[in-house]
């Protein structure tokens, strides 16, 4: 292919997008090399979705063990060992990292475990000083947590460090009201921490349907999570006893043994040599790409969080796959469809959604029909857990086409993955109505909405 280059493709960053692209390009016959300065697997595998979900499972036992007594079980001497869970999680992360590495090696992808920088046209220089050339370069360096710039911000941890704590904090302040804030609030709360969320605006999870947000807030409050809205931090001061005094604008100071920022993520573009070859970036620091993930430089592409299109692992994987198929495969080039992407927040309980929320649907379609089911799942009834689930289906008032579905409750992400197929396929509520329920399940509510 690019015989006068050392490689056909050089990938920088081996997270979900970079790994998929490298493996698929190699399977298409390309000579591929890739550099990763940290651990193969990137945010999702090493310090994101995967270990987080394991902690969510661990946290859920707090409620399940409590509920078990209502189902006749006696659970004596229950206790929780954070270090044991943390170490089990990290061991599994290492196992998955090994699988990722093995897959790349099996496809003859040459791996460089070091930093790489573009230092000229088609040229990459590795931290060791080795210089290689490639016909195509793929930038898949992901994003990192953003920490607001207040005094004492160096005392603040992010989700990167949360997985490695020596103990569960006794009282933790979490900044932000998005995915990570609500997921870790649930995790730490179930493990017995006193959790306070401080959000700069007046709402959490602003892109989700307001009814789901309200329900999560209400349930989180009932579980003891505290919310401070319209709150900004001025300073974090470390005390002699190791605690942190957090000074707010317009609020009395409070003390915590841990402060965590979950205030968005910024693309990793520093030290990549973008200026050397003139790769353009946007105002959020993201690498600008077209629908085929191509930058303004003809042979340089970018996928995943570094492009800040949709910061979700499955999206990065699709972008990596499409890039590799389009550039190295024998199919016509194709673009990833970024519409109707299902998503979930693994809070306690989780939220999941696909398509438009009610507000977006009204703005776009005017007349919409909204069907809601607000119910207490059978398991919660027996457990005497006063926790109601909520399902909402939003349809085009004229055609009945489903524009969006949102849900909060146990297993919402599992249920939504299946429902998303129908929404993506453009089905109508009548198609759901024509489907027989599986009884008794939570998911049957979807086909019984009136
Ligand atoms: P989110 O974008 O979800 O939320 C960021 C939060 O921080 C918002 O509440 C925002 O407030 C607030 N915020 C943003 N900037 C500042 C600032 N400068 N000062 C104070 N507050 C600020 O980001 P996360 O960090 O939670 O997660 C990053 C991304 O990672 C997510 O957007 C998502 O794409 C992905 N992710 C996905 C998960 C999943 O799929 N389950 C889990 C975890 C992460 P406001 O609402 O006012 O803008």
Short mmCIF file of C-alpha atoms and ligand atoms in Angstrom, two decimals:
data_model
loop_
_atom_site.label_atom_id
_atom_site.label_comp_id
_atom_site.label_asym_id
_atom_site.label_seq_id
_atom_site.Cartn_x
_atom_site.Cartn_y
_atom_site.Cartn_z
CA UNK A 1 0.00 0.00 0.00
CA UNK A 2 2.22 2.85 1.22
CA UNK A 3 5.44 0.96 0.41
CA UNK A 4 7.75 3.90 0.81
CA UNK A 5 6.40 4.49 4.34
CA UNK A 6 7.34 2.32 7.31
CA UNK A 7 3.64 1.69 8.00
CA UNK A 8 0.31 2.15 6.25
CA UNK A 9 -1.24 3.37 9.49
CA UNK A 10 0.17 4.77 12.69
CA UNK A 11 -2.36 5.13 15.52
CA UNK A 12 -1.65 7.38 18.48
CA UNK A 13 -3.68 6.28 21.50
CA UNK A 14 -5.01 2.80 22.17
CA UNK A 15 -8.34 3.38 23.83
CA UNK A 16 -11.56 1.96 22.41
CA UNK A 17 -11.43 3.88 19.11
CA UNK A 18 -7.72 3.49 18.41
CA UNK A 19 -7.69 -0.20 19.26
CA UNK A 20 -10.67 -1.01 17.04
CA UNK A 21 -9.29 1.04 14.13
CA UNK A 22 -5.80 -0.54 14.39
CA UNK A 23 -7.10 -4.09 14.59
CA UNK A 24 -9.56 -3.69 11.72
CA UNK A 25 -7.06 -1.86 9.50
CA UNK A 26 -4.59 -4.70 10.09
CA UNK A 27 -7.29 -7.27 9.28
CA UNK A 28 -7.81 -5.42 5.98
CA UNK A 29 -4.13 -6.03 5.22
CA UNK A 30 -2.63 -2.72 6.33
CA UNK A 31 0.78 -2.62 8.05
CA UNK A 32 -0.16 -1.00 11.35
CA UNK A 33 1.80 0.40 14.27
CA UNK A 34 0.37 2.08 17.33
CA UNK A 35 1.67 4.01 20.32
CA UNK A 36 0.15 4.14 23.80
CA UNK A 37 1.96 5.97 26.58
CA UNK A 38 -0.11 4.54 29.44
CA UNK A 39 -2.13 1.30 29.41
CA UNK A 40 -3.81 -0.34 26.42
CA UNK A 41 -7.58 0.06 26.72
CA UNK A 42 -7.81 3.79 27.41
CA UNK A 43 -10.39 5.50 29.59
CA UNK A 44 -13.18 2.96 29.17
CA UNK A 45 -11.19 -0.11 30.18
CA UNK A 46 -8.64 1.34 32.57
CA UNK A 47 -10.35 4.21 34.40
CA UNK A 48 -13.89 4.55 33.10
CA UNK A 49 -16.88 2.48 32.06
CA UNK A 50 -15.51 -0.95 32.97
CA UNK A 51 -14.17 -0.43 36.50
CA UNK A 52 -17.04 2.00 37.20
CA UNK A 53 -19.64 -0.63 36.30
CA UNK A 54 -17.90 -3.10 38.59
CA UNK A 55 -18.13 -0.60 41.44
CA UNK A 56 -21.80 -0.06 40.60
CA UNK A 57 -22.38 -3.81 40.95
CA UNK A 58 -20.49 -3.77 44.24
CA UNK A 59 -22.52 -0.83 45.50
CA UNK A 60 -25.86 -2.41 44.57
CA UNK A 61 -25.24 -5.18 47.11
CA UNK A 62 -25.78 -2.62 49.88
CA UNK A 63 -29.44 -2.37 48.87
CA UNK A 64 -29.81 -6.01 47.85
CA UNK A 65 -28.55 -7.26 51.21
CA UNK A 66 -30.99 -4.96 52.96
CA UNK A 67 -33.85 -6.09 50.71
CA UNK A 68 -32.91 -9.74 51.18
CA UNK A 69 -34.31 -9.70 54.71
CA UNK A 70 -37.78 -8.98 53.27
CA UNK A 71 -37.41 -12.10 51.15
CA UNK A 72 -36.80 -14.20 54.24
CA UNK A 73 -33.02 -14.19 54.34
CA UNK A 74 -31.02 -13.55 57.44
CA UNK A 75 -27.74 -11.92 56.62
CA UNK A 76 -25.55 -11.88 59.68
CA UNK A 77 -22.37 -9.93 60.18
CA UNK A 78 -22.41 -8.25 56.79
CA UNK A 79 -19.53 -5.90 56.20
CA UNK A 80 -17.89 -4.23 53.25
CA UNK A 81 -14.21 -4.28 52.33
CA UNK A 82 -13.37 -1.50 49.87
CA UNK A 83 -9.76 -2.58 49.36
CA UNK A 84 -10.88 -6.08 48.43
CA UNK A 85 -13.36 -4.76 45.85
CA UNK A 86 -10.89 -2.19 44.52
CA UNK A 87 -8.20 -4.82 44.08
CA UNK A 88 -10.57 -7.29 42.42
CA UNK A 89 -11.68 -4.59 40.02
CA UNK A 90 -8.11 -3.61 39.20
CA UNK A 91 -7.18 -7.23 38.65
CA UNK A 92 -9.96 -7.59 36.11
CA UNK A 93 -8.97 -4.35 34.44
CA UNK A 94 -5.49 -5.87 34.01
CA UNK A 95 -7.05 -8.99 32.51
CA UNK A 96 -9.04 -6.98 29.95
CA UNK A 97 -5.98 -4.87 29.13
CA UNK A 98 -4.18 -8.14 28.40
CA UNK A 99 -6.94 -9.24 26.03
CA UNK A 100 -6.79 -5.92 24.17
CA UNK A 101 -3.02 -6.17 23.81
CA UNK A 102 -3.20 -9.81 22.71
CA UNK A 103 -5.80 -9.00 20.04
CA UNK A 104 -3.59 -6.29 18.60
CA UNK A 105 -0.53 -8.54 18.63
CA UNK A 106 -2.50 -11.36 16.98
CA UNK A 107 -3.27 -8.95 14.15
CA UNK A 108 0.44 -8.09 13.83
CA UNK A 109 -0.02 -4.52 15.02
CA UNK A 110 3.39 -3.23 16.14
CA UNK A 111 3.00 -1.72 19.62
CA UNK A 112 5.09 1.08 21.07
CA UNK A 113 4.50 1.60 24.78
CA UNK A 114 5.54 5.23 24.75
CA UNK A 115 4.42 8.69 23.70
CA UNK A 116 4.32 9.59 20.03
CA UNK A 117 4.30 12.97 18.34
CA UNK A 118 3.83 14.08 14.75
CA UNK A 119 7.10 15.76 13.84
CA UNK A 120 6.71 16.23 10.10
CA UNK A 121 4.71 15.22 7.06
CA UNK A 122 3.76 11.54 7.55
CA UNK A 123 6.40 11.41 10.28
CA UNK A 124 6.08 10.35 13.91
CA UNK A 125 8.76 10.54 16.58
CA UNK A 126 8.51 8.28 19.61
CA UNK A 127 9.63 9.25 23.10
CA UNK A 128 12.64 6.96 22.70
CA UNK A 129 13.77 9.08 19.75
CA UNK A 130 12.83 6.50 17.12
CA UNK A 131 11.41 8.10 13.98
CA UNK A 132 8.88 6.29 11.78
CA UNK A 133 6.75 7.23 8.80
CA UNK A 134 3.18 6.29 7.94
CA UNK A 135 0.87 6.79 4.99
CA UNK A 136 -2.02 7.55 7.35
CA UNK A 137 -2.04 8.76 10.94
CA UNK A 138 -4.96 8.23 13.30
CA UNK A 139 -5.28 10.38 16.42
CA UNK A 140 -7.25 8.59 19.12
CA UNK A 141 -5.85 10.14 22.28
CA UNK A 142 -9.16 10.54 24.09
CA UNK A 143 -9.96 13.11 26.76
CA UNK A 144 -9.12 13.72 30.39
CA UNK A 145 -11.08 15.13 33.32
CA UNK A 146 -11.39 18.89 33.44
CA UNK A 147 -10.84 20.48 36.85
CA UNK A 148 -12.09 24.07 37.22
CA UNK A 149 -9.37 26.56 38.02
CA UNK A 150 -10.08 27.64 41.62
CA UNK A 151 -7.53 28.10 44.40
CA UNK A 152 -6.50 24.76 45.87
CA UNK A 153 -7.69 22.75 42.85
CA UNK A 154 -4.63 20.54 43.29
CA UNK A 155 -6.33 18.96 46.32
CA UNK A 156 -9.20 17.73 44.18
CA UNK A 157 -9.37 14.20 42.81
CA UNK A 158 -11.12 13.12 39.61
CA UNK A 159 -12.61 9.83 38.49
CA UNK A 160 -9.04 8.79 37.53
CA UNK A 161 -8.05 8.66 41.19
CA UNK A 162 -11.42 7.53 42.58
CA UNK A 163 -10.70 3.94 41.57
CA UNK A 164 -7.47 3.84 43.58
CA UNK A 165 -8.52 5.35 46.92
CA UNK A 166 -7.19 3.63 50.05
CA UNK A 167 -10.57 3.92 51.75
CA UNK A 168 -14.10 5.07 51.07
CA UNK A 169 -14.32 8.76 51.99
CA UNK A 170 -16.41 9.57 55.04
CA UNK A 171 -17.80 12.73 53.48
CA UNK A 172 -17.16 13.59 49.87
CA UNK A 173 -18.03 16.68 47.87
CA UNK A 174 -18.55 15.95 44.18
CA UNK A 175 -18.47 18.90 41.80
CA UNK A 176 -20.66 18.71 38.71
CA UNK A 177 -24.08 17.28 38.02
CA UNK A 178 -23.44 15.07 35.00
CA UNK A 179 -22.78 11.40 34.39
CA UNK A 180 -19.73 10.95 36.59
CA UNK A 181 -21.05 13.04 39.49
CA UNK A 182 -24.30 11.06 39.73
CA UNK A 183 -22.69 7.68 39.17
CA UNK A 184 -20.01 8.17 41.83
CA UNK A 185 -22.49 9.81 44.19
CA UNK A 186 -24.49 6.58 44.03
CA UNK A 187 -21.41 4.39 44.46
CA UNK A 188 -19.96 6.23 47.46
CA UNK A 189 -23.37 6.69 49.06
CA UNK A 190 -24.08 2.95 48.92
CA UNK A 191 -20.65 2.33 50.48
CA UNK A 192 -21.63 4.52 53.42
CA UNK A 193 -20.08 7.89 52.57
CA UNK A 194 -21.90 11.11 53.20
CA UNK A 195 -22.18 12.56 49.67
CA UNK A 196 -22.78 16.15 48.65
CA UNK A 197 -23.12 17.14 44.99
CA UNK A 198 -22.27 20.77 44.17
CA UNK A 199 -23.56 21.84 40.78
CA UNK A 200 -22.92 25.23 39.17
CA UNK A 201 -26.39 25.44 37.62
CA UNK A 202 -29.87 24.49 38.80
CA UNK A 203 -30.18 21.02 37.34
CA UNK A 204 -28.44 17.68 37.05
CA UNK A 205 -28.01 15.71 33.80
CA UNK A 206 -29.36 18.53 31.66
CA UNK A 207 -29.62 16.47 28.47
CA UNK A 208 -31.95 13.88 29.99
CA UNK A 209 -35.72 14.13 30.19
CA UNK A 210 -36.75 16.39 33.08
CA UNK A 211 -38.98 13.72 34.61
CA UNK A 212 -36.05 11.28 34.84
CA UNK A 213 -33.82 13.95 36.37
CA UNK A 214 -36.49 14.84 38.93
CA UNK A 215 -37.00 11.21 39.86
CA UNK A 216 -33.27 10.60 40.28
CA UNK A 217 -32.97 13.73 42.42
CA UNK A 218 -35.89 12.68 44.59
CA UNK A 219 -34.55 9.13 45.03
CA UNK A 220 -31.00 10.35 45.63
CA UNK A 221 -32.27 12.73 48.31
CA UNK A 222 -34.20 9.92 49.95
CA UNK A 223 -30.98 7.87 50.04
CA UNK A 224 -29.17 10.70 51.80
CA UNK A 225 -27.33 12.41 48.93
CA UNK A 226 -27.33 16.18 49.35
CA UNK A 227 -27.47 18.63 46.43
CA UNK A 228 -26.14 22.18 46.39
CA UNK A 229 -27.34 24.01 43.28
CA UNK A 230 -26.11 27.29 41.77
CA UNK A 231 -22.94 26.66 43.70
CA UNK A 232 -19.42 27.65 42.82
CA UNK A 233 -16.25 26.90 44.68
CA UNK A 234 -13.83 29.68 45.51
CA UNK A 235 -11.14 27.73 47.27
CA UNK A 236 -10.22 24.36 48.74
CA UNK A 237 -7.92 24.59 51.76
CA UNK A 238 -6.17 21.57 53.20
CA UNK A 239 -6.44 21.46 57.00
CA UNK A 240 -3.86 20.16 59.45
CA UNK A 241 -6.01 17.12 60.20
CA UNK A 242 -6.05 16.17 56.51
CA UNK A 243 -9.63 17.39 55.93
CA UNK A 244 -10.44 19.96 53.27
CA UNK A 245 -12.26 23.18 53.94
CA UNK A 246 -14.30 24.08 50.89
CA UNK A 247 -15.10 27.77 50.54
CA UNK A 248 -18.03 28.57 48.29
CA UNK A 249 -19.20 31.77 46.72
CA UNK A 250 -22.35 32.79 48.66
CA UNK A 251 -22.37 29.80 51.03
CA UNK A 252 -20.86 28.88 54.37
CA UNK A 253 -17.66 26.80 54.17
CA UNK A 254 -17.97 23.04 54.66
CA UNK A 255 -15.48 20.30 55.52
CA UNK A 256 -14.89 17.09 53.60
CA UNK A 257 -12.27 14.39 53.60
CA UNK A 258 -12.40 14.16 49.80
CA UNK A 259 -13.32 16.58 47.02
CA UNK A 260 -13.85 15.20 43.54
CA UNK A 261 -14.34 17.09 40.28
CA UNK A 262 -16.68 15.58 37.70
CA UNK A 263 -16.98 18.67 35.57
CA UNK A 264 -16.60 17.39 32.03
CA UNK A 265 -13.67 16.11 30.03
CA UNK A 266 -11.27 17.90 27.69
CA UNK A 267 -9.65 16.46 24.55
CA UNK A 268 -6.01 15.35 24.84
CA UNK A 269 -4.28 17.32 22.11
CA UNK A 270 -1.19 18.64 23.87
CA UNK A 271 2.21 17.49 22.60
CA UNK A 272 0.76 15.72 19.58
CA UNK A 273 2.49 17.99 17.06
CA UNK A 274 -0.79 19.24 15.58
CA UNK A 275 0.71 22.65 14.80
CA UNK A 276 3.66 21.07 13.03
CA UNK A 277 1.37 19.81 10.28
CA UNK A 278 -1.46 22.33 10.72
CA UNK A 279 -4.26 20.10 12.09
CA UNK A 280 -7.16 22.37 13.04
CA UNK A 281 -8.85 22.30 16.43
CA UNK A 282 -12.13 23.82 17.67
CA UNK A 283 -12.93 26.12 20.57
CA UNK A 284 -13.21 23.26 23.06
CA UNK A 285 -9.78 22.02 22.00
CA UNK A 286 -11.31 19.20 19.97
CA UNK A 287 -9.72 17.99 16.73
CA UNK A 288 -12.03 19.04 13.93
CA UNK A 289 -13.04 16.26 11.57
CA UNK A 290 -15.51 15.68 8.76
CA UNK A 291 -18.14 12.94 8.75
CA UNK A 292 -15.46 10.41 7.74
CA UNK A 293 -13.32 11.41 10.74
CA UNK A 294 -10.79 13.10 8.45
CA UNK A 295 -9.04 16.24 9.70
CA UNK A 296 -8.17 19.15 7.44
CA UNK A 297 -4.90 17.33 6.69
CA UNK A 298 -5.61 14.74 4.05
CA UNK A 299 -3.80 11.77 5.61
CA UNK A 300 -4.61 12.49 9.28
CA UNK A 301 -7.82 11.20 10.88
CA UNK A 302 -9.16 11.38 14.43
CA UNK A 303 -11.77 9.31 16.28
CA UNK A 304 -13.29 9.16 19.75
CA UNK A 305 -13.30 11.66 22.60
CA UNK A 306 -10.46 13.74 21.14
CA UNK A 307 -12.97 14.90 18.50
CA UNK A 308 -15.59 15.66 21.18
CA UNK A 309 -18.52 14.60 19.02
CA UNK A 310 -20.25 12.15 21.39
CA UNK A 311 -18.02 11.13 24.31
CA UNK A 312 -19.15 7.51 24.52
CA UNK A 313 -17.11 4.35 24.05
CA UNK A 314 -19.44 2.59 21.58
CA UNK A 315 -19.37 5.72 19.42
CA UNK A 316 -15.55 5.80 19.41
CA UNK A 317 -15.55 2.11 18.45
CA UNK A 318 -17.91 2.77 15.55
CA UNK A 319 -15.83 5.70 14.40
CA UNK A 320 -12.67 3.57 14.53
CA UNK A 321 -14.36 0.77 12.61
CA UNK A 322 -15.76 3.12 9.95
CA UNK A 323 -12.37 4.79 9.51
CA UNK A 324 -10.55 1.47 9.07
CA UNK A 325 -13.19 0.01 6.72
CA UNK A 326 -13.38 3.20 4.68
CA UNK A 327 -9.63 3.78 4.30
CA UNK A 328 -8.33 0.21 4.21
CA UNK A 329 -11.33 -1.97 3.32
CA UNK A 330 -12.87 -2.64 -0.06
CA UNK A 331 -16.25 -1.06 0.80
CA UNK A 332 -17.35 2.41 -0.20
CA UNK A 333 -16.31 4.90 2.51
CA UNK A 334 -19.11 5.31 5.04
CA UNK A 335 -19.80 7.69 7.92
CA UNK A 336 -21.04 6.90 11.41
CA UNK A 337 -24.62 7.91 12.09
CA UNK A 338 -24.49 10.02 15.24
CA UNK A 339 -28.26 10.27 15.63
CA UNK A 340 -30.47 8.31 18.00
CA UNK A 341 -27.62 7.06 20.18
CA UNK A 342 -28.89 5.29 23.30
CA UNK A 343 -27.19 6.15 26.56
CA UNK A 344 -27.35 5.39 30.27
CA UNK A 345 -26.34 6.86 33.58
CA UNK A 346 -25.37 4.12 36.02
CA UNK A 347 -26.73 5.96 39.01
CA UNK A 348 -28.72 4.27 41.80
CA UNK A 349 -31.19 3.60 40.20
CA UNK A 350 -29.91 3.96 36.63
CA UNK A 351 -31.40 6.14 33.91
CA UNK A 352 -31.42 5.18 30.23
CA UNK A 353 -32.70 6.95 27.16
CA UNK A 354 -32.79 6.91 23.40
CA UNK A 355 -33.90 9.57 20.93
CA UNK A 356 -35.38 12.92 21.91
CA UNK A 357 -36.51 13.95 25.36
CA UNK A 358 -39.94 15.56 25.75
CA UNK A 359 -38.64 19.11 25.53
CA UNK A 360 -36.56 18.43 22.40
CA UNK A 361 -39.46 16.58 20.78
CA UNK A 362 -41.87 19.46 21.45
CA UNK A 363 -39.38 21.98 20.09
CA UNK A 364 -38.82 19.96 16.95
CA UNK A 365 -42.25 18.44 16.26
CA UNK A 366 -44.69 20.76 18.05
CA UNK A 367 -47.44 18.28 18.74
CA UNK A 368 -46.27 15.19 20.55
CA UNK A 369 -48.03 12.39 22.42
CA UNK A 370 -46.42 11.39 25.71
CA UNK A 371 -47.12 8.03 27.38
CA UNK A 372 -45.92 7.47 30.91
CA UNK A 373 -45.83 4.59 33.32
CA UNK A 374 -44.97 5.37 36.92
CA UNK A 375 -44.85 2.17 38.95
CA UNK A 376 -43.19 0.37 41.82
CA UNK A 377 -41.39 -2.74 40.52
CA UNK A 378 -42.60 -5.95 42.16
CA UNK A 379 -39.23 -6.55 43.80
CA UNK A 380 -39.38 -3.15 45.48
CA UNK A 381 -42.91 -3.84 46.73
CA UNK A 382 -41.86 -7.07 48.46
CA UNK A 383 -38.71 -5.39 49.75
CA UNK A 384 -40.81 -2.54 51.12
CA UNK A 385 -38.54 -0.18 49.21
CA UNK A 386 -40.44 2.95 48.39
CA UNK A 387 -38.74 3.46 45.06
CA UNK A 388 -40.82 4.00 41.93
CA UNK A 389 -39.66 3.52 38.36
CA UNK A 390 -40.68 5.73 35.49
CA UNK A 391 -40.95 5.06 31.77
CA UNK A 392 -41.78 7.71 29.22
CA UNK A 393 -42.42 7.26 25.52
CA UNK A 394 -42.60 10.35 23.35
CA UNK A 395 -44.28 10.01 19.96
CA UNK A 396 -44.97 12.26 17.02
CA UNK A 397 -48.56 13.39 17.54
CA UNK A 398 -49.41 13.04 13.86
CA UNK A 399 -47.79 9.75 12.84
CA UNK A 400 -47.33 7.95 16.16
CA UNK A 401 -43.66 7.44 15.34
CA UNK A 402 -41.61 7.01 18.50
CA UNK A 403 -39.29 9.98 18.92
CA UNK A 404 -37.75 8.95 22.20
CA UNK A 405 -37.97 6.68 25.21
CA UNK A 406 -36.56 7.37 28.66
CA UNK A 407 -36.59 5.27 31.77
CA UNK A 408 -35.34 5.29 35.33
CA UNK A 409 -35.37 2.14 37.40
CA UNK A 410 -33.57 -1.16 37.92
CA UNK A 411 -32.24 -2.62 34.67
CA UNK A 412 -33.17 0.51 32.68
CA UNK A 413 -29.95 0.32 30.58
CA UNK A 414 -30.53 -3.38 29.79
CA UNK A 415 -34.12 -2.70 28.74
CA UNK A 416 -33.26 0.41 26.75
CA UNK A 417 -30.65 -1.33 24.61
CA UNK A 418 -33.39 -3.52 23.13
CA UNK A 419 -35.95 -0.72 22.86
CA UNK A 420 -33.36 1.44 21.08
CA UNK A 421 -33.42 -0.97 18.13
CA UNK A 422 -37.10 -0.19 17.60
CA UNK A 423 -36.66 3.55 17.98
CA UNK A 424 -33.68 3.58 15.61
CA UNK A 425 -35.68 1.54 13.12
CA UNK A 426 -38.37 4.25 13.16
CA UNK A 427 -41.14 2.13 14.69
CA UNK A 428 -44.46 3.47 15.95
CA UNK A 429 -46.12 3.04 19.31
CA UNK A 430 -48.59 0.73 17.52
CA UNK A 431 -45.69 -1.69 16.90
CA UNK A 432 -45.04 -1.81 20.64
CA UNK A 433 -48.79 -2.20 21.35
CA UNK A 434 -48.91 -5.16 18.94
CA UNK A 435 -46.19 -6.95 20.90
CA UNK A 436 -47.26 -9.32 23.65
CA UNK A 437 -45.89 -8.58 27.11
CA UNK A 438 -43.54 -10.91 28.95
CA UNK A 439 -45.17 -11.12 32.35
CA UNK A 440 -44.21 -10.31 35.04
CA UNK A 441 -41.33 -8.07 34.05
CA UNK A 442 -40.44 -4.41 34.34
CA UNK A 443 -39.85 -4.21 30.58
CA UNK A 444 -43.45 -5.21 29.81
CA UNK A 445 -44.48 -1.68 30.80
CA UNK A 446 -43.07 -0.62 27.43
CA UNK A 447 -45.71 -2.53 25.49
CA UNK A 448 -48.53 -1.68 27.92
CA UNK A 449 -48.26 2.11 27.83
CA UNK A 450 -51.64 3.81 27.52
P1 LIG B 1 -20.87 15.82 31.97
O1 LIG B 1 -20.74 16.60 30.73
O2 LIG B 1 -21.83 14.69 32.02
O3 LIG B 1 -21.23 16.78 33.16
C1 LIG B 1 -20.41 17.86 33.49
C2 LIG B 1 -21.02 18.58 34.66
O4 LIG B 1 -20.07 19.52 35.16
C3 LIG B 1 -22.27 19.33 34.32
O5 LIG B 1 -23.16 19.21 35.40
C4 LIG B 1 -21.77 20.75 34.14
O6 LIG B 1 -22.72 21.70 34.51
C5 LIG B 1 -20.62 20.82 35.11
N1 LIG B 1 -19.53 21.69 34.67
C6 LIG B 1 -18.99 21.75 33.45
N2 LIG B 1 -17.99 22.65 33.43
C7 LIG B 1 -17.90 23.16 34.68
C8 LIG B 1 -17.07 24.14 35.30
N3 LIG B 1 -16.13 24.77 34.62
N4 LIG B 1 -17.27 24.41 36.60
C9 LIG B 1 -18.23 23.77 37.30
N5 LIG B 1 -19.05 22.85 36.77
C10 LIG B 1 -18.87 22.55 35.47
O7 LIG B 1 -19.37 15.38 32.33
P2 LIG B 1 -18.76 14.22 33.22
O8 LIG B 1 -17.45 14.73 33.65
O9 LIG B 1 -19.72 13.72 34.21
O10 LIG B 1 -18.52 13.08 32.12
C11 LIG B 1 -17.78 13.37 30.94
C12 LIG B 1 -18.35 12.65 29.76
O11 LIG B 1 -17.97 11.28 29.84
C13 LIG B 1 -19.87 12.63 29.69
O12 LIG B 1 -20.35 13.77 29.05
C14 LIG B 1 -20.13 11.37 28.93
O13 LIG B 1 -20.07 11.64 27.56
C15 LIG B 1 -19.00 10.46 29.33
N6 LIG B 1 -19.43 9.51 30.38
C16 LIG B 1 -20.39 8.60 30.06
C17 LIG B 1 -20.82 7.70 31.00
C18 LIG B 1 -21.87 6.73 30.63
O14 LIG B 1 -22.09 6.52 29.44
N7 LIG B 1 -22.56 6.12 31.59
C19 LIG B 1 -20.29 7.68 32.35
C20 LIG B 1 -19.29 8.69 32.59
C21 LIG B 1 -18.88 9.57 31.63
P3 LIG B 1 -23.86 22.24 33.50
O15 LIG B 1 -24.94 21.21 33.48
O16 LIG B 1 -24.27 23.52 34.13
O17 LIG B 1 -23.21 22.43 32.18
#
